Amino acid sequence: MTTQTDIPPAATGGERRSWLREHSELGVCVLLLALGVLVLTDALTMDVDIAQRGPVGPKTVPVVVGAGLLVIAALLAVDVLRGGRGQAEGGEDIDLSEPADWRTVLLLAGVFLGAAVLIEPLGFPVAGALLFWGAAYALGSRRIDRDPLIAAGLSLVTYTVFNNLLGVPLPGGPLMGVL
């Protein structure tokens, strides 16, 4: 028979936060698990024409990737719960005492989001040039005389390689007749 003194006290908020801080890698496990479930769900509900199927159909790679994500999430969770910890990188060009550069992260996220929104109406060559130029600016390049030209060249080369050489159609936008 258990008495009131045999029952351990409930974990306080501070103890819970401390435990979560010590096991923060579990957040990565949850992210990998959610991503694996999303990939598997999308792959298994994919509509595949029977005529397009071969020995390895279009579902194979997404199913393998999704299953791999689930396995990695489970293995990482077991490792973290057994006391495994990720090591902070100690590279010579990284100052771990400096805080994260959120301005650069937010600028890059904005550039990627902007390119995703603009790719359909403007086409890949224009949206890609804005993406390359914006990424260069966010990462510190301030050469306004050359960066747009390099970005436009990279975008046109990328468009040509994917669209014409690899056969992956990209939206051309207003430049569709020109390219």
mmCIF file with all atom_site columns, C-alpha atoms in Angstrom:
data_model
loop_
_atom_site.group_PDB
_atom_site.id
_atom_site.type_symbol
_atom_site.label_atom_id
_atom_site.label_alt_id
_atom_site.label_comp_id
_atom_site.label_asym_id
_atom_site.label_entity_id
_atom_site.label_seq_id
_atom_site.pdbx_PDB_ins_code
_atom_site.Cartn_x
_atom_site.Cartn_y
_atom_site.Cartn_z
_atom_site.occupancy
_atom_site.B_iso_or_equiv
_atom_site.pdbx_formal_charge
_atom_site.auth_seq_id
_atom_site.auth_comp_id
_atom_site.auth_asym_id
_atom_site.auth_atom_id
_atom_site.pdbx_PDB_model_num
ATOM 1   C CA . MET A 1 1   ? 0.000  0.000  0.000   1.00 0.00 ? 1   MET A CA 1
ATOM 2   C CA . THR A 1 2   ? 1.424  3.371  -0.985  1.00 0.00 ? 2   THR A CA 1
ATOM 3   C CA . THR A 1 3   ? 1.261  6.352  1.275   1.00 0.00 ? 3   THR A CA 1
ATOM 4   C CA . GLN A 1 4   ? 1.384  10.017 0.455   1.00 0.00 ? 4   GLN A CA 1
ATOM 5   C CA . THR A 1 5   ? 5.136  10.111 1.164   1.00 0.00 ? 5   THR A CA 1
ATOM 6   C CA . ASP A 1 6   ? 5.866  7.294  -1.324  1.00 0.00 ? 6   ASP A CA 1
ATOM 7   C CA . ILE A 1 7   ? 4.540  9.270  -4.304  1.00 0.00 ? 7   ILE A CA 1
ATOM 8   C CA . PRO A 1 8   ? 7.178  11.586 -5.797  1.00 0.00 ? 8   PRO A CA 1
ATOM 9   C CA . PRO A 1 9   ? 6.140  15.220 -5.996  1.00 0.00 ? 9   PRO A CA 1
ATOM 10  C CA . ALA A 1 10  ? 4.961  16.507 -9.349  1.00 0.00 ? 10  ALA A CA 1
ATOM 11  C CA . ALA A 1 11  ? 7.653  18.045 -11.497 1.00 0.00 ? 11  ALA A CA 1
ATOM 12  C CA . THR A 1 12  ? 7.700  21.794 -11.171 1.00 0.00 ? 12  THR A CA 1
ATOM 13  C CA . GLY A 1 13  ? 7.810  24.113 -14.135 1.00 0.00 ? 13  GLY A CA 1
ATOM 14  C CA . GLY A 1 14  ? 11.496 24.841 -13.507 1.00 0.00 ? 14  GLY A CA 1
ATOM 15  C CA . GLU A 1 15  ? 12.403 21.161 -13.422 1.00 0.00 ? 15  GLU A CA 1
ATOM 16  C CA . ARG A 1 16  ? 10.437 20.550 -16.620 1.00 0.00 ? 16  ARG A CA 1
ATOM 17  C CA . ARG A 1 17  ? 12.175 23.448 -18.403 1.00 0.00 ? 17  ARG A CA 1
ATOM 18  C CA . SER A 1 18  ? 15.536 22.187 -17.211 1.00 0.00 ? 18  SER A CA 1
ATOM 19  C CA . TRP A 1 19  ? 14.793 18.675 -18.522 1.00 0.00 ? 19  TRP A CA 1
ATOM 20  C CA . LEU A 1 20  ? 13.638 20.086 -21.870 1.00 0.00 ? 20  LEU A CA 1
ATOM 21  C CA . ARG A 1 21  ? 16.739 22.271 -22.107 1.00 0.00 ? 21  ARG A CA 1
ATOM 22  C CA . GLU A 1 22  ? 18.963 19.246 -21.453 1.00 0.00 ? 22  GLU A CA 1
ATOM 23  C CA . HIS A 1 23  ? 17.097 17.252 -24.103 1.00 0.00 ? 23  HIS A CA 1
ATOM 24  C CA . SER A 1 24  ? 16.579 20.017 -26.664 1.00 0.00 ? 24  SER A CA 1
ATOM 25  C CA . GLU A 1 25  ? 17.643 17.683 -29.476 1.00 0.00 ? 25  GLU A CA 1
ATOM 26  C CA . LEU A 1 26  ? 14.242 16.030 -29.104 1.00 0.00 ? 26  LEU A CA 1
ATOM 27  C CA . GLY A 1 27  ? 12.868 19.017 -31.011 1.00 0.00 ? 27  GLY A CA 1
ATOM 28  C CA . VAL A 1 28  ? 14.855 17.885 -34.030 1.00 0.00 ? 28  VAL A CA 1
ATOM 29  C CA . CYS A 1 29  ? 13.409 14.384 -33.538 1.00 0.00 ? 29  CYS A CA 1
ATOM 30  C CA . VAL A 1 30  ? 9.877  15.799 -33.584 1.00 0.00 ? 30  VAL A CA 1
ATOM 31  C CA . LEU A 1 31  ? 10.657 17.810 -36.714 1.00 0.00 ? 31  LEU A CA 1
ATOM 32  C CA . LEU A 1 32  ? 12.121 14.758 -38.485 1.00 0.00 ? 32  LEU A CA 1
ATOM 33  C CA . LEU A 1 33  ? 9.136  12.655 -37.400 1.00 0.00 ? 33  LEU A CA 1
ATOM 34  C CA . ALA A 1 34  ? 6.641  15.217 -38.718 1.00 0.00 ? 34  ALA A CA 1
ATOM 35  C CA . LEU A 1 35  ? 8.554  15.570 -41.975 1.00 0.00 ? 35  LEU A CA 1
ATOM 36  C CA . GLY A 1 36  ? 8.735  11.777 -42.391 1.00 0.00 ? 36  GLY A CA 1
ATOM 37  C CA . VAL A 1 37  ? 4.996  11.401 -41.794 1.00 0.00 ? 37  VAL A CA 1
ATOM 38  C CA . LEU A 1 38  ? 4.286  14.219 -44.269 1.00 0.00 ? 38  LEU A CA 1
ATOM 39  C CA . VAL A 1 39  ? 6.517  12.695 -46.965 1.00 0.00 ? 39  VAL A CA 1
ATOM 40  C CA . LEU A 1 40  ? 5.076  9.200  -46.467 1.00 0.00 ? 40  LEU A CA 1
ATOM 41  C CA . THR A 1 41  ? 1.494  10.466 -46.462 1.00 0.00 ? 41  THR A CA 1
ATOM 42  C CA . ASP A 1 42  ? 2.080  12.437 -49.633 1.00 0.00 ? 42  ASP A CA 1
ATOM 43  C CA . ALA A 1 43  ? 3.883  9.538  -51.333 1.00 0.00 ? 43  ALA A CA 1
ATOM 44  C CA . LEU A 1 44  ? 1.285  6.929  -50.418 1.00 0.00 ? 44  LEU A CA 1
ATOM 45  C CA . THR A 1 45  ? -1.614 9.103  -51.573 1.00 0.00 ? 45  THR A CA 1
ATOM 46  C CA . MET A 1 46  ? 0.121  9.953  -54.859 1.00 0.00 ? 46  MET A CA 1
ATOM 47  C CA . ASP A 1 47  ? -2.007 9.263  -57.914 1.00 0.00 ? 47  ASP A CA 1
ATOM 48  C CA . VAL A 1 48  ? 0.054  7.112  -60.284 1.00 0.00 ? 48  VAL A CA 1
ATOM 49  C CA . ASP A 1 49  ? -1.008 6.112  -63.760 1.00 0.00 ? 49  ASP A CA 1
ATOM 50  C CA . ILE A 1 50  ? -0.504 2.382  -64.281 1.00 0.00 ? 50  ILE A CA 1
ATOM 51  C CA . ALA A 1 51  ? 1.117  3.008  -67.681 1.00 0.00 ? 51  ALA A CA 1
ATOM 52  C CA . GLN A 1 52  ? 3.848  5.118  -66.007 1.00 0.00 ? 52  GLN A CA 1
ATOM 53  C CA . ARG A 1 53  ? 4.825  2.394  -63.566 1.00 0.00 ? 53  ARG A CA 1
ATOM 54  C CA . GLY A 1 54  ? 7.910  0.330  -64.063 1.00 0.00 ? 54  GLY A CA 1
ATOM 55  C CA . PRO A 1 55  ? 9.981  -1.771 -61.725 1.00 0.00 ? 55  PRO A CA 1
ATOM 56  C CA . VAL A 1 56  ? 10.649 1.379  -59.693 1.00 0.00 ? 56  VAL A CA 1
ATOM 57  C CA . GLY A 1 57  ? 7.712  3.753  -59.759 1.00 0.00 ? 57  GLY A CA 1
ATOM 58  C CA . PRO A 1 58  ? 7.422  7.405  -58.759 1.00 0.00 ? 58  PRO A CA 1
ATOM 59  C CA . LYS A 1 59  ? 6.410  6.443  -55.213 1.00 0.00 ? 59  LYS A CA 1
ATOM 60  C CA . THR A 1 60  ? 9.600  4.526  -54.452 1.00 0.00 ? 60  THR A CA 1
ATOM 61  C CA . VAL A 1 61  ? 12.003 7.345  -53.638 1.00 0.00 ? 61  VAL A CA 1
ATOM 62  C CA . PRO A 1 62  ? 9.564  9.362  -51.495 1.00 0.00 ? 62  PRO A CA 1
ATOM 63  C CA . VAL A 1 63  ? 8.620  6.222  -49.532 1.00 0.00 ? 63  VAL A CA 1
ATOM 64  C CA . VAL A 1 64  ? 12.303 5.395  -48.932 1.00 0.00 ? 64  VAL A CA 1
ATOM 65  C CA . VAL A 1 65  ? 13.056 8.992  -47.900 1.00 0.00 ? 65  VAL A CA 1
ATOM 66  C CA . GLY A 1 66  ? 10.013 9.155  -45.599 1.00 0.00 ? 66  GLY A CA 1
ATOM 67  C CA . ALA A 1 67  ? 10.848 5.819  -43.970 1.00 0.00 ? 67  ALA A CA 1
ATOM 68  C CA . GLY A 1 68  ? 14.458 6.939  -43.577 1.00 0.00 ? 68  GLY A CA 1
ATOM 69  C CA . LEU A 1 69  ? 13.328 10.134 -41.844 1.00 0.00 ? 69  LEU A CA 1
ATOM 70  C CA . LEU A 1 70  ? 11.217 8.102  -39.408 1.00 0.00 ? 70  LEU A CA 1
ATOM 71  C CA . VAL A 1 71  ? 14.091 5.721  -38.651 1.00 0.00 ? 71  VAL A CA 1
ATOM 72  C CA . ILE A 1 72  ? 16.534 8.590  -38.111 1.00 0.00 ? 72  ILE A CA 1
ATOM 73  C CA . ALA A 1 73  ? 14.030 10.382 -35.839 1.00 0.00 ? 73  ALA A CA 1
ATOM 74  C CA . ALA A 1 74  ? 13.617 7.239  -33.721 1.00 0.00 ? 74  ALA A CA 1
ATOM 75  C CA . LEU A 1 75  ? 17.371 6.531  -33.516 1.00 0.00 ? 75  LEU A CA 1
ATOM 76  C CA . LEU A 1 76  ? 18.124 10.137 -32.602 1.00 0.00 ? 76  LEU A CA 1
ATOM 77  C CA . ALA A 1 77  ? 15.409 10.137 -29.918 1.00 0.00 ? 77  ALA A CA 1
ATOM 78  C CA . VAL A 1 78  ? 16.826 6.948  -28.376 1.00 0.00 ? 78  VAL A CA 1
ATOM 79  C CA . ASP A 1 79  ? 20.327 8.441  -28.406 1.00 0.00 ? 79  ASP A CA 1
ATOM 80  C CA . VAL A 1 80  ? 19.170 11.690 -26.778 1.00 0.00 ? 80  VAL A CA 1
ATOM 81  C CA . LEU A 1 81  ? 17.157 9.876  -24.107 1.00 0.00 ? 81  LEU A CA 1
ATOM 82  C CA . ARG A 1 82  ? 20.206 7.712  -23.334 1.00 0.00 ? 82  ARG A CA 1
ATOM 83  C CA . GLY A 1 83  ? 22.251 10.851 -22.690 1.00 0.00 ? 83  GLY A CA 1
ATOM 84  C CA . GLY A 1 84  ? 23.721 11.602 -26.095 1.00 0.00 ? 84  GLY A CA 1
ATOM 85  C CA . ARG A 1 85  ? 24.394 15.267 -26.774 1.00 0.00 ? 85  ARG A CA 1
ATOM 86  C CA . GLY A 1 86  ? 25.289 17.145 -29.913 1.00 0.00 ? 86  GLY A CA 1
ATOM 87  C CA . GLN A 1 87  ? 28.704 18.771 -29.807 1.00 0.00 ? 87  GLN A CA 1
ATOM 88  C CA . ALA A 1 88  ? 28.988 22.483 -30.497 1.00 0.00 ? 88  ALA A CA 1
ATOM 89  C CA . GLU A 1 89  ? 31.101 23.148 -33.537 1.00 0.00 ? 89  GLU A CA 1
ATOM 90  C CA . GLY A 1 90  ? 34.470 24.552 -32.641 1.00 0.00 ? 90  GLY A CA 1
ATOM 91  C CA . GLY A 1 91  ? 35.722 25.568 -36.075 1.00 0.00 ? 91  GLY A CA 1
ATOM 92  C CA . GLU A 1 92  ? 38.375 28.232 -36.264 1.00 0.00 ? 92  GLU A CA 1
ATOM 93  C CA . ASP A 1 93  ? 36.150 30.627 -38.201 1.00 0.00 ? 93  ASP A CA 1
ATOM 94  C CA . ILE A 1 94  ? 33.169 30.354 -35.834 1.00 0.00 ? 94  ILE A CA 1
ATOM 95  C CA . ASP A 1 95  ? 32.841 32.418 -32.684 1.00 0.00 ? 95  ASP A CA 1
ATOM 96  C CA . LEU A 1 96  ? 30.415 30.481 -30.479 1.00 0.00 ? 96  LEU A CA 1
ATOM 97  C CA . SER A 1 97  ? 30.134 33.387 -28.062 1.00 0.00 ? 97  SER A CA 1
ATOM 98  C CA . GLU A 1 98  ? 28.460 35.557 -30.717 1.00 0.00 ? 98  GLU A CA 1
ATOM 99  C CA . PRO A 1 99  ? 24.672 35.424 -31.010 1.00 0.00 ? 99  PRO A CA 1
ATOM 100 C CA . ALA A 1 100 ? 22.948 34.234 -34.171 1.00 0.00 ? 100 ALA A CA 1
ATOM 101 C CA . ASP A 1 101 ? 22.682 36.743 -37.007 1.00 0.00 ? 101 ASP A CA 1
ATOM 102 C CA . TRP A 1 102 ? 18.897 36.831 -37.283 1.00 0.00 ? 102 TRP A CA 1
ATOM 103 C CA . ARG A 1 103 ? 18.936 39.764 -39.705 1.00 0.00 ? 103 ARG A CA 1
ATOM 104 C CA . THR A 1 104 ? 20.709 37.646 -42.326 1.00 0.00 ? 104 THR A CA 1
ATOM 105 C CA . VAL A 1 105 ? 18.457 34.658 -41.652 1.00 0.00 ? 105 VAL A CA 1
ATOM 106 C CA . LEU A 1 106 ? 15.306 36.772 -42.020 1.00 0.00 ? 106 LEU A CA 1
ATOM 107 C CA . LEU A 1 107 ? 16.617 38.490 -45.157 1.00 0.00 ? 107 LEU A CA 1
ATOM 108 C CA . LEU A 1 108 ? 17.377 35.117 -46.760 1.00 0.00 ? 108 LEU A CA 1
ATOM 109 C CA . ALA A 1 109 ? 13.956 33.754 -45.768 1.00 0.00 ? 109 ALA A CA 1
ATOM 110 C CA . GLY A 1 110 ? 12.307 36.843 -47.274 1.00 0.00 ? 110 GLY A CA 1
ATOM 111 C CA . VAL A 1 111 ? 14.301 36.482 -50.497 1.00 0.00 ? 111 VAL A CA 1
ATOM 112 C CA . PHE A 1 112 ? 13.331 32.791 -50.831 1.00 0.00 ? 112 PHE A CA 1
ATOM 113 C CA . LEU A 1 113 ? 9.680  33.546 -50.091 1.00 0.00 ? 113 LEU A CA 1
ATOM 114 C CA . GLY A 1 114 ? 9.692  36.428 -52.562 1.00 0.00 ? 114 GLY A CA 1
ATOM 115 C CA . ALA A 1 115 ? 11.203 34.237 -55.281 1.00 0.00 ? 115 ALA A CA 1
ATOM 116 C CA . ALA A 1 116 ? 8.598  31.533 -54.619 1.00 0.00 ? 116 ALA A CA 1
ATOM 117 C CA . VAL A 1 117 ? 5.793  34.077 -54.969 1.00 0.00 ? 117 VAL A CA 1
ATOM 118 C CA . LEU A 1 118 ? 7.251  35.760 -58.061 1.00 0.00 ? 118 LEU A CA 1
ATOM 119 C CA . ILE A 1 119 ? 8.285  32.680 -60.042 1.00 0.00 ? 119 ILE A CA 1
ATOM 120 C CA . GLU A 1 120 ? 4.851  32.111 -61.583 1.00 0.00 ? 120 GLU A CA 1
ATOM 121 C CA . PRO A 1 121 ? 4.008  35.679 -62.717 1.00 0.00 ? 121 PRO A CA 1
ATOM 122 C CA . LEU A 1 122 ? 7.564  36.755 -63.662 1.00 0.00 ? 122 LEU A CA 1
ATOM 123 C CA . GLY A 1 123 ? 9.046  33.415 -64.676 1.00 0.00 ? 123 GLY A CA 1
ATOM 124 C CA . PHE A 1 124 ? 12.184 31.698 -63.449 1.00 0.00 ? 124 PHE A CA 1
ATOM 125 C CA . PRO A 1 125 ? 14.757 33.903 -65.203 1.00 0.00 ? 125 PRO A CA 1
ATOM 126 C CA . VAL A 1 126 ? 13.530 37.076 -63.470 1.00 0.00 ? 126 VAL A CA 1
ATOM 127 C CA . ALA A 1 127 ? 12.610 35.469 -60.137 1.00 0.00 ? 127 ALA A CA 1
ATOM 128 C CA . GLY A 1 128 ? 15.882 33.517 -60.130 1.00 0.00 ? 128 GLY A CA 1
ATOM 129 C CA . ALA A 1 129 ? 17.898 36.671 -60.792 1.00 0.00 ? 129 ALA A CA 1
ATOM 130 C CA . LEU A 1 130 ? 16.134 38.382 -57.884 1.00 0.00 ? 130 LEU A CA 1
ATOM 131 C CA . LEU A 1 131 ? 16.779 35.307 -55.738 1.00 0.00 ? 131 LEU A CA 1
ATOM 132 C CA . PHE A 1 132 ? 20.514 35.213 -56.530 1.00 0.00 ? 132 PHE A CA 1
ATOM 133 C CA . TRP A 1 133 ? 20.914 38.984 -56.130 1.00 0.00 ? 133 TRP A CA 1
ATOM 134 C CA . GLY A 1 134 ? 18.910 39.057 -52.898 1.00 0.00 ? 134 GLY A CA 1
ATOM 135 C CA . ALA A 1 135 ? 20.878 36.145 -51.440 1.00 0.00 ? 135 ALA A CA 1
ATOM 136 C CA . ALA A 1 136 ? 24.175 37.838 -52.301 1.00 0.00 ? 136 ALA A CA 1
ATOM 137 C CA . TYR A 1 137 ? 22.955 41.069 -50.660 1.00 0.00 ? 137 TYR A CA 1
ATOM 138 C CA . ALA A 1 138 ? 21.711 39.241 -47.548 1.00 0.00 ? 138 ALA A CA 1
ATOM 139 C CA . LEU A 1 139 ? 25.062 37.469 -47.215 1.00 0.00 ? 139 LEU A CA 1
ATOM 140 C CA . GLY A 1 140 ? 26.984 40.752 -47.338 1.00 0.00 ? 140 GLY A CA 1
ATOM 141 C CA . SER A 1 141 ? 27.812 41.603 -50.949 1.00 0.00 ? 141 SER A CA 1
ATOM 142 C CA . ARG A 1 142 ? 27.218 45.289 -51.713 1.00 0.00 ? 142 ARG A CA 1
ATOM 143 C CA . ARG A 1 143 ? 28.570 45.424 -55.272 1.00 0.00 ? 143 ARG A CA 1
ATOM 144 C CA . ILE A 1 144 ? 25.579 46.983 -57.009 1.00 0.00 ? 144 ILE A CA 1
ATOM 145 C CA . ASP A 1 145 ? 27.519 47.313 -60.258 1.00 0.00 ? 145 ASP A CA 1
ATOM 146 C CA . ARG A 1 146 ? 28.255 43.599 -60.758 1.00 0.00 ? 146 ARG A CA 1
ATOM 147 C CA . ASP A 1 147 ? 25.879 41.577 -58.541 1.00 0.00 ? 147 ASP A CA 1
ATOM 148 C CA . PRO A 1 148 ? 22.747 42.061 -60.711 1.00 0.00 ? 148 PRO A CA 1
ATOM 149 C CA . LEU A 1 149 ? 24.697 41.042 -63.827 1.00 0.00 ? 149 LEU A CA 1
ATOM 150 C CA . ILE A 1 150 ? 26.102 37.916 -62.190 1.00 0.00 ? 150 ILE A CA 1
ATOM 151 C CA . ALA A 1 151 ? 22.641 37.061 -60.793 1.00 0.00 ? 151 ALA A CA 1
ATOM 152 C CA . ALA A 1 152 ? 21.017 37.485 -64.216 1.00 0.00 ? 152 ALA A CA 1
ATOM 153 C CA . GLY A 1 153 ? 23.708 35.342 -65.847 1.00 0.00 ? 153 GLY A CA 1
ATOM 154 C CA . LEU A 1 154 ? 23.363 32.582 -63.224 1.00 0.00 ? 154 LEU A CA 1
ATOM 155 C CA . SER A 1 155 ? 19.603 32.631 -63.569 1.00 0.00 ? 155 SER A CA 1
ATOM 156 C CA . LEU A 1 156 ? 19.690 32.391 -67.371 1.00 0.00 ? 156 LEU A CA 1
ATOM 157 C CA . VAL A 1 157 ? 22.256 29.587 -67.302 1.00 0.00 ? 157 VAL A CA 1
ATOM 158 C CA . THR A 1 158 ? 20.209 27.697 -64.690 1.00 0.00 ? 158 THR A CA 1
ATOM 159 C CA . TYR A 1 159 ? 17.017 28.193 -66.711 1.00 0.00 ? 159 TYR A CA 1
ATOM 160 C CA . THR A 1 160 ? 18.695 27.018 -69.922 1.00 0.00 ? 160 THR A CA 1
ATOM 161 C CA . VAL A 1 161 ? 20.276 23.948 -68.322 1.00 0.00 ? 161 VAL A CA 1
ATOM 162 C CA . PHE A 1 162 ? 17.076 22.811 -66.628 1.00 0.00 ? 162 PHE A CA 1
ATOM 163 C CA . ASN A 1 163 ? 14.606 23.774 -69.355 1.00 0.00 ? 163 ASN A CA 1
ATOM 164 C CA . ASN A 1 164 ? 16.532 22.955 -72.518 1.00 0.00 ? 164 ASN A CA 1
ATOM 165 C CA . LEU A 1 165 ? 19.182 20.397 -71.577 1.00 0.00 ? 165 LEU A CA 1
ATOM 166 C CA . LEU A 1 166 ? 17.551 18.407 -68.764 1.00 0.00 ? 166 LEU A CA 1
ATOM 167 C CA . GLY A 1 167 ? 13.974 18.724 -70.016 1.00 0.00 ? 167 GLY A CA 1
ATOM 168 C CA . VAL A 1 168 ? 12.651 20.082 -66.699 1.00 0.00 ? 168 VAL A CA 1
ATOM 169 C CA . PRO A 1 169 ? 10.172 22.773 -67.704 1.00 0.00 ? 169 PRO A CA 1
ATOM 170 C CA . LEU A 1 170 ? 10.507 25.984 -65.714 1.00 0.00 ? 170 LEU A CA 1
ATOM 171 C CA . PRO A 1 171 ? 8.109  28.921 -66.087 1.00 0.00 ? 171 PRO A CA 1
ATOM 172 C CA . GLY A 1 172 ? 9.566  31.430 -68.525 1.00 0.00 ? 172 GLY A CA 1
ATOM 173 C CA . GLY A 1 173 ? 7.170  34.244 -67.732 1.00 0.00 ? 173 GLY A CA 1
ATOM 174 C CA . PRO A 1 174 ? 7.238  37.275 -70.028 1.00 0.00 ? 174 PRO A CA 1
ATOM 175 C CA . LEU A 1 175 ? 10.576 36.103 -71.459 1.00 0.00 ? 175 LEU A CA 1
ATOM 176 C CA . MET A 1 176 ? 9.057  32.829 -72.722 1.00 0.00 ? 176 MET A CA 1
ATOM 177 C CA . GLY A 1 177 ? 9.118  33.903 -76.378 1.00 0.00 ? 177 GLY A CA 1
ATOM 178 C CA . VAL A 1 178 ? 12.603 35.379 -76.123 1.00 0.00 ? 178 VAL A CA 1
ATOM 179 C CA . LEU A 1 179 ? 14.302 32.392 -74.472 1.00 0.00 ? 179 LEU A CA 1
#
